[in-house]
Short mmCIF file of C-alpha atoms in Angstrom, two decimals:
data_model
loop_
_atom_site.label_atom_id
_atom_site.label_comp_id
_atom_site.label_asym_id
_atom_site.label_seq_id
_atom_site.Cartn_x
_atom_site.Cartn_y
_atom_site.Cartn_z
CA MET A 202 42.92 -67.80 13.70
CA ASN A 203 46.56 -68.43 13.05
CA LEU A 204 48.41 -65.28 12.20
CA ARG A 205 51.83 -66.87 11.95
CA PRO A 206 53.31 -66.46 8.48
CA PHE A 207 54.88 -69.93 8.47
CA PRO A 208 52.70 -72.20 10.55
CA GLU A 209 54.62 -75.28 9.40
CA TRP A 210 57.86 -73.88 10.77
CA ARG A 211 58.10 -75.32 14.26
CA GLN A 212 59.73 -72.75 16.50
CA THR A 213 61.92 -73.92 19.30
CA ARG A 214 62.78 -71.70 22.22
CA PHE A 215 66.22 -71.13 20.70
CA THR A 216 65.05 -70.10 17.26
CA ARG A 217 62.40 -67.91 18.83
CA ARG A 218 65.06 -66.09 20.85
CA LEU A 219 67.27 -65.83 17.81
CA THR A 220 64.56 -64.29 15.65
CA ARG A 221 63.59 -61.97 18.48
CA SER A 222 67.12 -60.65 18.97
CA PHE A 223 67.52 -60.30 15.22
CA THR A 224 64.34 -58.25 15.13
CA HIS A 225 65.78 -55.93 17.77
CA TRP A 226 68.81 -55.19 15.61
CA LEU A 227 66.94 -54.90 12.33
CA VAL A 228 66.36 -51.14 12.46
CA PRO A 229 69.89 -50.16 13.66
CA LEU A 230 71.42 -52.33 10.92
CA LEU A 231 69.18 -50.73 8.33
CA ILE A 232 70.16 -47.23 9.48
CA ILE A 233 73.86 -48.08 9.23
CA LEU A 234 73.33 -49.48 5.74
CA VAL A 235 71.53 -46.35 4.53
CA TRP A 236 74.21 -44.20 6.15
CA GLN A 237 77.01 -46.13 4.41
CA VAL A 238 75.31 -45.90 1.04
CA ALA A 239 74.60 -42.19 1.48
CA VAL A 240 78.24 -41.39 2.29
CA SER A 241 79.78 -43.73 -0.30
CA SER A 242 77.61 -42.33 -3.07
CA GLY A 243 78.68 -38.80 -2.10
CA ARG A 244 75.19 -37.62 -1.22
CA LEU A 245 76.33 -36.98 2.34
CA SER A 246 79.58 -35.05 2.81
CA THR A 247 82.19 -36.71 5.03
CA ARG A 248 82.61 -33.30 6.63
CA ILE A 249 79.15 -33.74 8.12
CA LEU A 250 79.23 -37.45 8.84
CA PRO A 251 82.06 -39.91 8.21
CA ALA A 252 81.15 -43.30 6.73
CA PRO A 253 80.53 -46.18 9.15
CA THR A 254 83.63 -47.87 7.76
CA ASP A 255 85.71 -44.79 8.70
CA VAL A 256 84.29 -44.92 12.20
CA VAL A 257 85.21 -48.60 12.50
CA GLU A 258 88.67 -47.77 11.24
CA ALA A 259 89.05 -45.01 13.82
CA GLY A 260 87.95 -47.49 16.47
CA TRP A 261 90.54 -49.99 15.31
CA ARG A 262 93.25 -47.34 15.35
CA LEU A 263 92.41 -46.26 18.90
CA LEU A 264 92.11 -49.88 19.99
CA LYS A 265 95.62 -50.61 18.78
CA SER A 266 97.05 -47.58 20.53
CA GLY A 267 95.24 -48.65 23.71
CA GLU A 268 93.54 -45.28 24.03
CA LEU A 269 90.05 -46.66 23.48
CA GLN A 270 90.22 -49.35 26.15
CA ARG A 271 91.72 -46.97 28.68
CA ASN A 272 89.04 -44.32 28.17
CA MET A 273 86.22 -46.84 28.10
CA TRP A 274 87.44 -48.42 31.29
CA VAL A 275 87.70 -45.03 33.02
CA SER A 276 84.16 -44.10 31.97
CA PHE A 277 82.79 -47.50 32.94
CA TRP A 278 84.46 -47.34 36.34
CA ARG A 279 83.12 -43.86 37.06
CA ALA A 280 79.63 -44.91 36.03
CA MET A 281 79.63 -48.02 38.19
CA VAL A 282 81.12 -46.39 41.30
CA GLY A 283 78.72 -43.46 41.03
CA PHE A 284 75.80 -45.80 40.49
CA ALA A 285 76.76 -47.99 43.41
CA ILE A 286 77.11 -45.05 45.80
CA GLY A 287 74.03 -43.12 44.67
CA GLY A 288 71.98 -46.28 44.24
CA SER A 289 72.69 -47.66 47.68
CA ILE A 290 72.04 -44.36 49.44
CA GLY A 291 68.81 -43.97 47.43
CA PHE A 292 67.80 -47.53 48.24
CA ALA A 293 68.49 -47.03 51.95
CA PHE A 294 66.44 -43.82 52.09
CA GLY A 295 63.70 -45.48 50.02
CA LEU A 296 63.54 -48.37 52.48
CA ALA A 297 63.58 -46.13 55.53
CA ASN A 298 60.95 -43.72 54.23
CA GLY A 299 58.83 -46.51 52.79
CA LEU A 300 58.79 -48.47 56.03
CA SER A 301 58.59 -45.66 58.56
CA ARG A 302 56.22 -42.72 58.50
CA ARG A 303 58.42 -40.92 60.99
CA SER A 304 61.48 -41.22 58.79
CA GLU A 305 59.42 -39.99 55.85
CA ALA A 306 58.20 -37.00 57.84
CA VAL A 307 61.77 -36.06 58.68
CA PHE A 308 63.49 -36.58 55.32
CA ASP A 309 61.02 -36.68 52.46
CA SER A 310 60.21 -33.01 51.93
CA THR A 311 63.90 -32.06 52.08
CA LEU A 312 64.77 -34.73 49.53
CA GLN A 313 61.93 -33.63 47.26
CA MET A 314 63.24 -30.08 47.45
CA VAL A 315 66.74 -31.15 46.42
CA ARG A 316 65.27 -33.35 43.69
CA ASN A 317 63.82 -30.31 41.97
CA ILE A 318 67.28 -28.85 41.38
CA PRO A 319 68.60 -30.26 38.08
CA HIS A 320 71.74 -31.99 39.26
CA LEU A 321 73.67 -30.87 36.19
CA ALA A 322 73.13 -27.29 37.30
CA LEU A 323 75.53 -28.08 40.13
CA ILE A 324 78.45 -28.63 37.75
CA PRO A 325 80.05 -25.19 38.34
CA LEU A 326 79.76 -25.67 42.08
CA VAL A 327 81.07 -29.21 41.91
CA ILE A 328 84.08 -28.09 39.89
CA LEU A 329 84.83 -25.45 42.47
CA TRP A 330 84.51 -28.03 45.25
CA PHE A 331 86.31 -30.99 43.76
CA GLY A 332 88.19 -29.62 40.74
CA ILE A 333 88.04 -31.89 37.72
CA ASP A 334 89.23 -35.08 39.34
CA GLU A 335 87.29 -38.31 39.83
CA THR A 336 85.33 -37.15 42.88
CA ALA A 337 83.48 -34.53 40.85
CA LYS A 338 82.20 -37.01 38.26
CA ILE A 339 81.33 -39.69 40.78
CA PHE A 340 79.52 -37.15 42.94
CA LEU A 341 77.38 -35.99 40.03
CA VAL A 342 76.56 -39.53 38.87
CA ALA A 343 75.67 -40.59 42.41
CA LEU A 344 73.44 -37.56 42.85
CA GLY A 345 71.66 -38.24 39.56
CA VAL A 346 71.13 -41.92 40.28
CA PHE A 347 69.97 -41.33 43.85
CA PHE A 348 66.53 -39.90 43.09
CA PRO A 349 64.96 -42.41 40.72
CA ILE A 350 66.06 -45.26 42.97
CA TYR A 351 64.92 -43.49 46.11
CA ILE A 352 61.49 -42.61 44.75
CA ASN A 353 60.78 -45.99 43.19
CA THR A 354 61.97 -47.96 46.21
CA GLN A 355 59.76 -45.92 48.49
CA HIS A 356 56.83 -46.19 46.10
CA GLY A 357 57.36 -49.95 45.74
CA ILE A 358 57.32 -50.52 49.47
CA ARG A 359 54.27 -48.35 49.93
CA SER A 360 52.36 -50.21 47.24
CA VAL A 361 52.92 -53.68 48.69
CA ASP A 362 49.51 -55.29 49.17
CA PRO A 363 48.60 -54.72 52.85
CA GLN A 364 46.51 -57.89 52.76
CA LEU A 365 49.67 -59.90 52.12
CA VAL A 366 51.41 -58.17 55.02
CA GLU A 367 48.45 -58.99 57.25
CA MET A 368 48.55 -62.59 56.06
CA GLY A 369 52.26 -62.78 56.92
CA ARG A 370 51.61 -61.44 60.40
CA ILE A 371 48.77 -63.91 61.06
CA TYR A 372 50.91 -66.78 59.84
CA GLY A 373 53.55 -65.85 62.38
CA MET A 374 56.29 -64.40 60.18
CA THR A 375 59.03 -62.63 62.10
CA PRO A 376 59.58 -58.96 61.19
CA TRP A 377 62.68 -59.98 59.23
CA GLU A 378 60.79 -62.67 57.30
CA LEU A 379 57.97 -60.25 56.66
CA PHE A 380 60.43 -57.76 55.22
CA TRP A 381 62.45 -60.27 53.19
CA ARG A 382 59.68 -62.53 51.90
CA VAL A 383 56.76 -60.12 51.54
CA ILE A 384 57.68 -56.42 51.52
CA LEU A 385 60.94 -56.46 49.57
CA GLN A 386 59.66 -58.99 47.03
CA GLY A 387 56.53 -56.93 46.54
CA ALA A 388 58.57 -53.75 46.04
CA LEU A 389 61.00 -55.36 43.59
CA PRO A 390 59.14 -54.58 40.32
CA SER A 391 59.10 -50.91 41.24
CA ILE A 392 62.75 -50.98 42.39
CA PHE A 393 63.73 -52.33 38.97
CA VAL A 394 61.94 -49.44 37.28
CA GLY A 395 64.09 -47.16 39.44
CA VAL A 396 67.27 -49.03 38.49
CA ARG A 397 66.54 -48.69 34.80
CA PHE A 398 65.77 -45.00 35.10
CA GLY A 399 68.90 -44.62 37.20
CA LEU A 400 71.07 -46.28 34.56
CA GLY A 401 69.81 -43.85 31.94
CA ILE A 402 70.59 -40.87 34.14
CA MET A 403 73.96 -42.40 35.00
CA TRP A 404 75.19 -42.28 31.38
CA LEU A 405 73.64 -38.90 30.71
CA THR A 406 75.36 -37.36 33.72
CA LEU A 407 78.65 -38.94 32.87
CA ILE A 408 78.58 -37.71 29.26
CA VAL A 409 77.95 -34.15 30.33
CA ALA A 410 80.48 -34.25 33.16
CA GLU A 411 83.20 -35.80 30.99
CA THR A 412 82.57 -33.37 28.18
CA ILE A 413 82.82 -30.33 30.40
CA ALA A 414 85.49 -31.21 32.87
CA ALA A 415 87.67 -34.27 32.46
CA SER A 416 91.11 -35.41 31.41
CA SER A 417 90.13 -38.97 30.50
CA GLY A 418 87.09 -41.00 29.53
CA ILE A 419 84.92 -41.30 26.44
CA GLY A 420 83.56 -37.77 26.76
CA TYR A 421 87.09 -36.38 27.01
CA MET A 422 88.09 -38.44 23.98
CA ALA A 423 85.25 -36.86 21.99
CA MET A 424 86.16 -33.35 23.07
CA GLN A 425 89.83 -33.91 22.16
CA ALA A 426 88.81 -35.21 18.75
CA ARG A 427 86.67 -32.14 18.18
CA GLU A 428 89.74 -29.94 18.78
CA PHE A 429 91.54 -31.76 15.94
CA LEU A 430 88.44 -32.08 13.73
CA LEU A 431 88.57 -35.89 13.95
CA LEU A 432 84.92 -36.38 13.07
CA ASP A 433 85.21 -40.16 12.97
CA VAL A 434 86.39 -40.29 16.61
CA VAL A 435 83.58 -37.98 17.70
CA VAL A 436 80.99 -40.25 16.07
CA LEU A 437 82.75 -43.29 17.52
CA SER A 438 82.46 -41.82 21.04
CA ILE A 439 78.76 -41.18 20.57
CA LEU A 440 78.21 -44.73 19.33
CA ILE A 441 80.15 -46.14 22.28
CA TYR A 442 77.88 -44.27 24.66
CA ALA A 443 74.88 -45.74 22.87
CA LEU A 444 76.31 -49.24 23.14
CA LEU A 445 77.27 -48.86 26.79
CA GLY A 446 73.82 -47.54 27.61
CA LYS A 447 72.20 -50.41 25.75
CA ALA A 448 74.45 -52.94 27.50
CA ALA A 449 73.59 -51.58 30.94
CA ASP A 450 69.89 -51.63 30.16
CA SER A 451 70.08 -55.18 28.81
CA ALA A 452 71.86 -56.33 31.96
CA ALA A 453 69.15 -54.74 34.09
CA ARG A 454 66.44 -56.37 32.01
CA LEU A 455 68.08 -59.75 32.27
CA LEU A 456 68.28 -59.39 36.04
CA GLU A 457 64.67 -58.26 36.07
CA ARG A 458 63.56 -61.31 34.10
CA VAL A 459 65.36 -63.62 36.53
CA CYS A 460 64.14 -61.91 39.71
CA LEU A 461 60.58 -61.31 38.53
CA ALA A 462 60.02 -64.67 36.82
CA TRP A 463 56.79 -64.96 38.83
CA HIS A 464 55.38 -61.75 37.37
CA PRO A 465 52.80 -62.27 34.61
CA ALA A 466 54.55 -59.56 32.57
CA PHE A 467 57.76 -61.59 32.41
CA GLN A 468 56.34 -65.00 31.69
CA GLU A 469 57.84 -66.75 28.66
CA PRO A 470 55.16 -67.00 26.00
CA MET B 141 35.12 -92.55 61.53
CA SER B 142 34.53 -92.78 65.26
CA THR B 143 35.82 -89.36 66.26
CA THR B 144 33.49 -87.79 63.76
CA ALA B 145 30.53 -89.69 65.10
CA LEU B 146 31.44 -88.63 68.60
CA ARG B 147 31.76 -85.06 67.58
CA ARG B 148 28.44 -85.06 65.88
CA GLN B 149 26.74 -86.49 68.94
CA ALA B 150 28.57 -84.27 71.39
CA PRO B 151 26.10 -82.14 73.32
CA ILE B 152 26.01 -78.60 72.12
CA VAL B 153 25.09 -75.85 74.45
CA ASP B 154 23.10 -73.17 72.74
CA PHE B 155 22.85 -69.71 74.14
CA ALA B 156 24.73 -70.66 77.24
CA PRO B 157 27.00 -67.81 78.20
CA ALA B 158 27.12 -68.90 81.83
CA THR B 159 28.45 -72.38 81.20
CA PRO B 160 31.97 -72.07 79.89
CA ALA B 161 33.91 -75.25 79.25
CA ALA B 162 30.92 -77.47 79.99
CA PRO B 163 30.82 -79.19 76.60
CA ALA B 164 34.55 -79.70 76.61
CA ALA B 165 34.21 -81.46 79.94
CA ALA B 166 31.54 -83.62 78.36
CA GLN B 167 34.08 -85.00 75.88
CA PRO B 168 35.15 -88.48 76.90
CA PRO B 169 38.66 -88.45 78.34
CA GLY B 170 41.33 -89.29 75.80
CA ASP B 171 39.04 -88.39 72.96
CA SER B 172 41.07 -87.31 69.97
CA VAL B 173 38.95 -84.32 69.05
CA HIS B 174 41.60 -81.99 67.75
CA GLY B 175 39.71 -78.71 67.85
CA LEU B 176 39.58 -76.26 70.71
CA ALA B 177 36.50 -74.93 72.43
CA ILE B 178 35.97 -71.20 72.13
CA ASP B 179 34.44 -69.11 74.85
CA VAL B 180 33.27 -65.58 74.22
CA GLN B 181 31.91 -63.42 77.02
CA GLY B 182 30.39 -59.98 76.79
CA LEU B 183 32.43 -59.12 73.73
CA ARG B 184 32.01 -55.53 72.59
CA LYS B 185 33.72 -53.60 69.87
CA SER B 186 33.21 -50.10 68.66
CA PHE B 187 35.11 -48.06 66.14
CA GLY B 188 35.08 -44.53 67.51
CA ALA B 189 31.52 -43.84 68.62
CA ASN B 190 30.26 -46.51 66.27
CA PRO B 191 29.29 -49.73 68.06
CA VAL B 192 29.80 -52.82 65.88
CA LEU B 193 29.36 -55.60 68.41
CA ASN B 194 27.14 -55.08 71.45
CA GLY B 195 27.93 -57.83 73.87
CA ILE B 196 28.35 -61.24 72.28
CA ASP B 197 28.18 -64.30 74.51
CA LEU B 198 29.01 -67.50 72.72
CA HIS B 199 30.37 -70.90 73.47
CA VAL B 200 31.63 -73.07 70.66
CA ALA B 201 32.32 -76.70 71.48
CA ALA B 202 35.58 -78.31 70.45
CA GLY B 203 35.48 -79.52 66.88
CA GLN B 204 32.18 -77.85 66.09
CA PHE B 205 31.50 -76.31 62.68
CA VAL B 206 29.83 -72.97 63.29
CA ALA B 207 28.56 -70.72 60.55
CA ILE B 208 28.06 -67.04 61.27
CA VAL B 209 25.69 -65.30 58.90
CA GLY B 210 24.47 -61.76 58.78
CA ARG B 211 23.90 -58.88 56.43
CA SER B 212 26.78 -56.66 55.35
CA GLY B 213 27.93 -54.48 58.22
CA SER B 214 26.33 -56.71 60.85
CA GLY B 215 29.67 -57.16 62.56
CA LYS B 216 30.23 -60.79 61.62
CA SER B 217 33.65 -60.21 60.10
CA THR B 218 34.64 -58.03 63.04
CA LEU B 219 33.83 -60.95 65.34
CA LEU B 220 36.22 -63.12 63.38
CA ARG B 221 38.95 -60.48 63.36
CA LEU B 222 38.65 -60.13 67.14
CA LEU B 223 38.94 -63.88 67.48
CA LEU B 224 42.12 -63.88 65.43
CA GLY B 225 43.62 -61.06 67.44
CA LEU B 226 43.62 -58.72 64.45
CA GLU B 227 41.56 -56.23 66.46
CA GLN B 228 41.42 -55.58 70.18
CA PRO B 229 38.00 -55.85 71.86
CA SER B 230 36.58 -52.72 73.50
CA ALA B 231 35.20 -54.88 76.31
CA GLY B 232 34.68 -58.53 77.16
CA THR B 233 36.89 -61.55 76.66
CA PHE B 234 37.28 -64.50 74.43
CA SER B 235 39.44 -67.52 75.03
CA PHE B 236 40.33 -70.86 73.57
CA ALA B 237 40.02 -73.87 75.85
CA ASP B 238 41.54 -77.31 75.67
CA GLY B 239 39.40 -79.20 78.15
CA ALA B 240 39.48 -77.07 81.27
CA GLU B 241 42.77 -75.52 80.28
CA ARG B 242 42.70 -72.05 78.78
CA ILE B 243 44.98 -71.34 75.87
CA ASP B 244 45.88 -67.75 75.17
CA ASN B 245 48.15 -68.35 72.24
CA LEU B 246 46.51 -67.06 69.09
CA ARG B 247 48.80 -69.20 66.96
CA VAL B 248 46.43 -72.16 67.41
CA ALA B 249 44.09 -70.53 64.91
CA ARG B 250 44.55 -70.29 61.16
CA VAL B 251 42.55 -68.21 58.78
CA MET B 252 41.36 -68.37 55.20
CA PHE B 253 40.32 -65.08 53.63
CA GLN B 254 37.96 -64.19 50.83
CA GLU B 255 41.01 -63.43 48.69
CA PRO B 256 43.59 -66.19 48.40
CA ARG B 257 46.39 -63.85 49.57
CA LEU B 258 49.10 -66.05 48.10
CA LEU B 259 52.60 -64.65 47.69
CA PRO B 260 52.78 -64.17 43.90
CA TRP B 261 56.59 -64.55 43.94
CA ALA B 262 56.56 -67.90 45.70
CA SER B 263 55.75 -71.23 44.08
CA VAL B 264 52.58 -73.03 45.11
CA ILE B 265 54.44 -75.36 47.44
CA ALA B 266 56.38 -72.47 49.02
CA ASN B 267 53.07 -70.74 49.66
CA VAL B 268 51.77 -73.83 51.44
CA GLU B 269 54.96 -73.89 53.50
CA VAL B 270 54.22 -70.35 54.71
CA GLY B 271 51.49 -72.03 56.76
CA LEU B 272 54.07 -74.01 58.67
CA GLY B 273 55.41 -70.82 60.23
CA ALA B 274 58.57 -71.42 62.23
CA ASP B 275 58.31 -75.19 61.62
CA ARG B 276 59.21 -74.58 57.99
CA LYS B 277 62.81 -75.59 58.54
CA THR B 278 62.20 -78.71 60.62
CA ALA B 279 62.66 -82.14 59.11
CA GLY B 280 59.69 -83.61 57.28
CA SER B 281 57.93 -80.29 56.88
CA GLY B 282 58.37 -80.46 53.12
CA ASP B 283 56.57 -83.81 53.04
CA ARG B 284 53.77 -82.40 55.13
CA ALA B 285 53.33 -79.47 52.77
CA LEU B 286 53.27 -81.83 49.81
CA ALA B 287 50.78 -84.17 51.50
CA THR B 288 48.46 -81.24 52.27
CA LEU B 289 48.75 -80.03 48.70
CA ALA B 290 47.85 -83.55 47.55
CA ALA B 291 44.81 -83.47 49.82
CA VAL B 292 43.49 -80.43 47.96
CA GLU B 293 44.38 -82.19 44.68
CA LEU B 294 46.96 -79.70 43.49
CA GLU B 295 50.09 -81.81 43.85
CA GLU B 296 50.96 -81.47 40.16
CA LYS B 297 50.94 -77.67 40.43
CA ARG B 298 53.49 -77.54 43.24
CA ASN B 299 56.12 -75.66 41.24
CA ALA B 300 53.73 -73.33 39.42
CA TRP B 301 53.44 -69.61 40.13
CA PRO B 302 50.12 -68.57 41.67
CA ALA B 303 49.49 -66.27 38.68
CA VAL B 304 48.76 -69.25 36.42
CA LEU B 305 46.15 -70.80 38.74
CA SER B 306 42.40 -70.34 38.45
CA GLY B 307 40.45 -68.67 41.26
CA GLY B 308 39.30 -71.99 42.69
CA GLN B 309 42.80 -73.45 42.55
CA LYS B 310 44.19 -70.42 44.37
CA GLN B 311 41.65 -70.87 47.14
CA ARG B 312 42.60 -74.53 47.39
CA VAL B 313 46.24 -73.55 47.85
CA SER B 314 45.09 -71.05 50.46
CA LEU B 315 43.18 -73.85 52.23
CA ALA B 316 46.24 -76.09 52.12
CA ARG B 317 48.32 -73.27 53.61
CA ALA B 318 45.78 -72.84 56.41
CA LEU B 319 45.65 -76.56 57.18
CA VAL B 320 49.27 -77.65 56.76
CA SER B 321 50.08 -76.87 60.39
CA ARG B 322 47.02 -78.87 61.55
CA PRO B 323 45.41 -75.88 63.29
CA ARG B 324 42.99 -76.46 66.12
CA VAL B 325 40.75 -73.61 65.03
CA LEU B 326 40.13 -72.58 61.44
CA ALA B 327 38.51 -69.22 60.78
CA LEU B 328 37.01 -68.74 57.34
CA ASP B 329 36.10 -65.22 56.26
CA GLU B 330 33.76 -65.70 53.29
CA PRO B 331 36.38 -67.89 51.64
CA LEU B 332 34.16 -68.93 48.74
CA GLY B 333 32.51 -65.57 48.15
CA ALA B 334 34.43 -64.77 44.98
CA LEU B 335 34.11 -68.17 43.30
CA ASP B 336 31.67 -69.27 40.62
CA ALA B 337 28.75 -71.48 41.64
CA LEU B 338 30.20 -74.82 40.54
CA THR B 339 33.65 -74.25 41.97
CA ARG B 340 31.96 -73.14 45.13
CA ILE B 341 30.08 -76.40 45.56
CA SER B 342 33.19 -78.50 45.02
CA MET B 343 35.09 -76.26 47.46
CA GLN B 344 32.34 -76.77 50.05
CA ARG B 345 32.72 -80.52 49.69
CA LEU B 346 36.48 -80.24 50.03
CA LEU B 347 36.12 -78.06 53.11
CA GLU B 348 33.72 -80.55 54.72
CA ARG B 349 36.03 -83.44 53.94
CA MET B 350 39.05 -81.67 55.44
CA TRP B 351 37.06 -80.78 58.53
CA LEU B 352 35.86 -84.36 59.04
CA ASP B 353 39.43 -85.51 58.51
CA GLN B 354 41.25 -83.12 60.80
CA GLY B 355 38.61 -82.34 63.40
CA PHE B 356 39.42 -78.66 63.90
CA THR B 357 36.90 -76.18 65.24
CA ALA B 358 35.59 -74.26 62.24
CA LEU B 359 34.15 -70.75 62.24
CA LEU B 360 32.74 -69.85 58.86
CA VAL B 361 31.61 -66.29 58.21
CA THR B 362 29.38 -66.20 55.15
CA HIS B 363 26.41 -64.40 53.69
CA ASP B 364 25.34 -67.49 51.76
CA VAL B 365 22.68 -69.08 53.98
CA ALA B 366 22.55 -72.26 51.86
CA GLU B 367 26.29 -72.68 52.34
CA ALA B 368 25.91 -72.22 56.09
CA VAL B 369 23.17 -74.84 56.32
CA THR B 370 25.00 -77.32 54.07
CA LEU B 371 28.24 -77.17 56.05
CA ALA B 372 27.63 -76.19 59.66
CA ASP B 373 26.59 -77.95 62.87
CA ARG B 374 25.26 -74.69 64.08
CA VAL B 375 24.24 -71.44 62.44
CA ILE B 376 24.41 -68.12 64.26
CA VAL B 377 22.71 -65.06 62.84
CA ILE B 378 24.27 -61.77 63.83
CA ASP B 379 22.19 -58.68 63.45
CA ASP B 380 23.05 -55.21 64.68
CA GLY B 381 26.04 -56.49 66.57
CA ALA B 382 24.13 -59.10 68.59
CA ILE B 383 23.21 -62.75 68.18
CA ALA B 384 19.71 -62.81 66.71
CA LEU B 385 19.38 -66.52 66.13
CA ASP B 386 21.34 -69.60 67.13
CA ILE B 387 20.18 -72.90 65.71
CA ARG B 388 21.63 -76.37 65.46
CA ILE B 389 21.64 -78.18 62.17
CA GLU B 390 21.35 -81.88 62.85
CA LEU B 391 20.96 -83.14 59.30
CA PRO B 392 23.12 -86.14 58.38
CA ARG B 393 26.21 -85.56 56.26
CA PRO B 394 26.87 -85.27 53.40
CA ARG B 395 23.94 -82.95 53.00
CA GLN B 396 22.14 -82.48 49.74
CA ARG B 397 21.94 -78.94 48.54
CA GLY B 398 18.34 -78.13 47.76
CA SER B 399 16.85 -81.00 49.76
CA ALA B 400 13.64 -80.21 51.66
CA ASP B 401 15.32 -80.22 55.09
CA VAL B 402 18.07 -77.87 53.98
CA ALA B 403 15.57 -75.60 52.27
CA ALA B 404 13.32 -75.46 55.36
CA LEU B 405 16.20 -74.40 57.61
CA GLU B 406 17.43 -71.98 54.98
CA GLY B 407 13.95 -70.40 54.90
CA ARG B 408 13.89 -70.02 58.66
CA ILE B 409 17.24 -68.27 58.73
CA LEU B 410 16.41 -66.02 55.81
CA ASP B 411 13.13 -65.01 57.52
CA LYS B 412 15.13 -63.95 60.53
CA LEU B 413 17.58 -61.98 58.40
CA PHE B 414 14.78 -60.18 56.56
CA ALA B 415 12.92 -59.51 59.80
CA GLY B 416 16.05 -57.79 61.03
CA ALA B 417 16.30 -55.83 57.81
CA GLU B 418 12.74 -54.52 57.99
CA SER B 419 12.67 -53.52 61.62
CA PRO B 420 13.84 -49.91 62.11
#
């Protein structure tokens, strides 16, 4: 049974991608349209929500003054540095505790204990330690990113098929080859799950940290705008967070599709 | 093929624990039989207080195709795992012999498992190259991998991911991986157990052809008695951790499944297996 609406329309890979990405944006575009109509027709007060056009205008204004780029860059830099630090420590602990029972016995229960403290609850302490400079934000982001990457790396290594490891041993793989060609590859799908979770937590942490204690960044920009009742800038900041989050996730998914091309779940239809 | 004829006529010592290396010495000098003789003496294995093998004495001549059959839990797979060095024996020894010379290196043996155990993230050809071990980076190894893949008739799938192959195709890749390094001993742990009947028969033919071609010593663990009789020079029945029956199959190759000779031998072996099952 052919369920395609237009069977005579031969789809190439390009048009298929194009229609797929259009489908992704269909709902957001629709929401913006309804929003614009609601504000323009006066059904929604601009004191509650400014029109999308006003938000774009505010963006343009801040772009020209250079404020937008500067704040975005600061936020982006904090996110990436925090992610890199927390991610690599989490990855290292995940590897160690996944590969060695002894290492797990020593570290795992302590790490699980720390994991159960919501890292945002540490904000007062972090401010007392580091003040409101960069270290505080990067510390919080790194702490937030650490756990999903740690847990998923460890889980991924533990769930590598032992039959494949045995095969590698029998076929004379060196320990390094066994790690690189069998264990790490087998753990990769799970590590990517950790990376995507970590990216989500990265933005969340940064938003909170920048809103509470910062003198630059998107979150700071939003808080400043609130002081002066610049609703359009507040909404702009929120939308920028959404876009940055989406961009990071898309990058991770692209990487995932390249690295896991062998996986049945990522095969091109 | 002359080496094949020689191998088929080579004297086989049954039940001869006290005569190690005798058949190997009987090989004419300079004979190109590629396989190694295997000598097992007083091999015992127990897991905790649970004895699995109670003293196995066995001599396998170079290039022989031996099938080991037995009911589940009879210890036949354990025997193979000991031979591959995957387990350590509780007592006794086994050794590979090249003529009178003993070889301790386990790397002479390759194994094919019931599951294909292919690396899902490596292309078919890369999986075959795993079988080359450290030789992977030497010149000409790529050609060898490709030639072996061609021998199992999967050349056109060389760049495919294992996930897109059928069960039989995966086992053929697994066979190519086992044979690409031209091993002198090939251990097969129920390699066709998970395949459908038709694929199984064509795999048996392929296995026989590769064996005739390369002349390795083959040890096939199986619970399919018909398969054992169709393929092997010699069938060993293991029951309760000991050799219960050891018979030579001298039917000409290729053997017809279901022919009277095959069926008669099959009946004899099955009788022995059931006798073992019914005794307390």
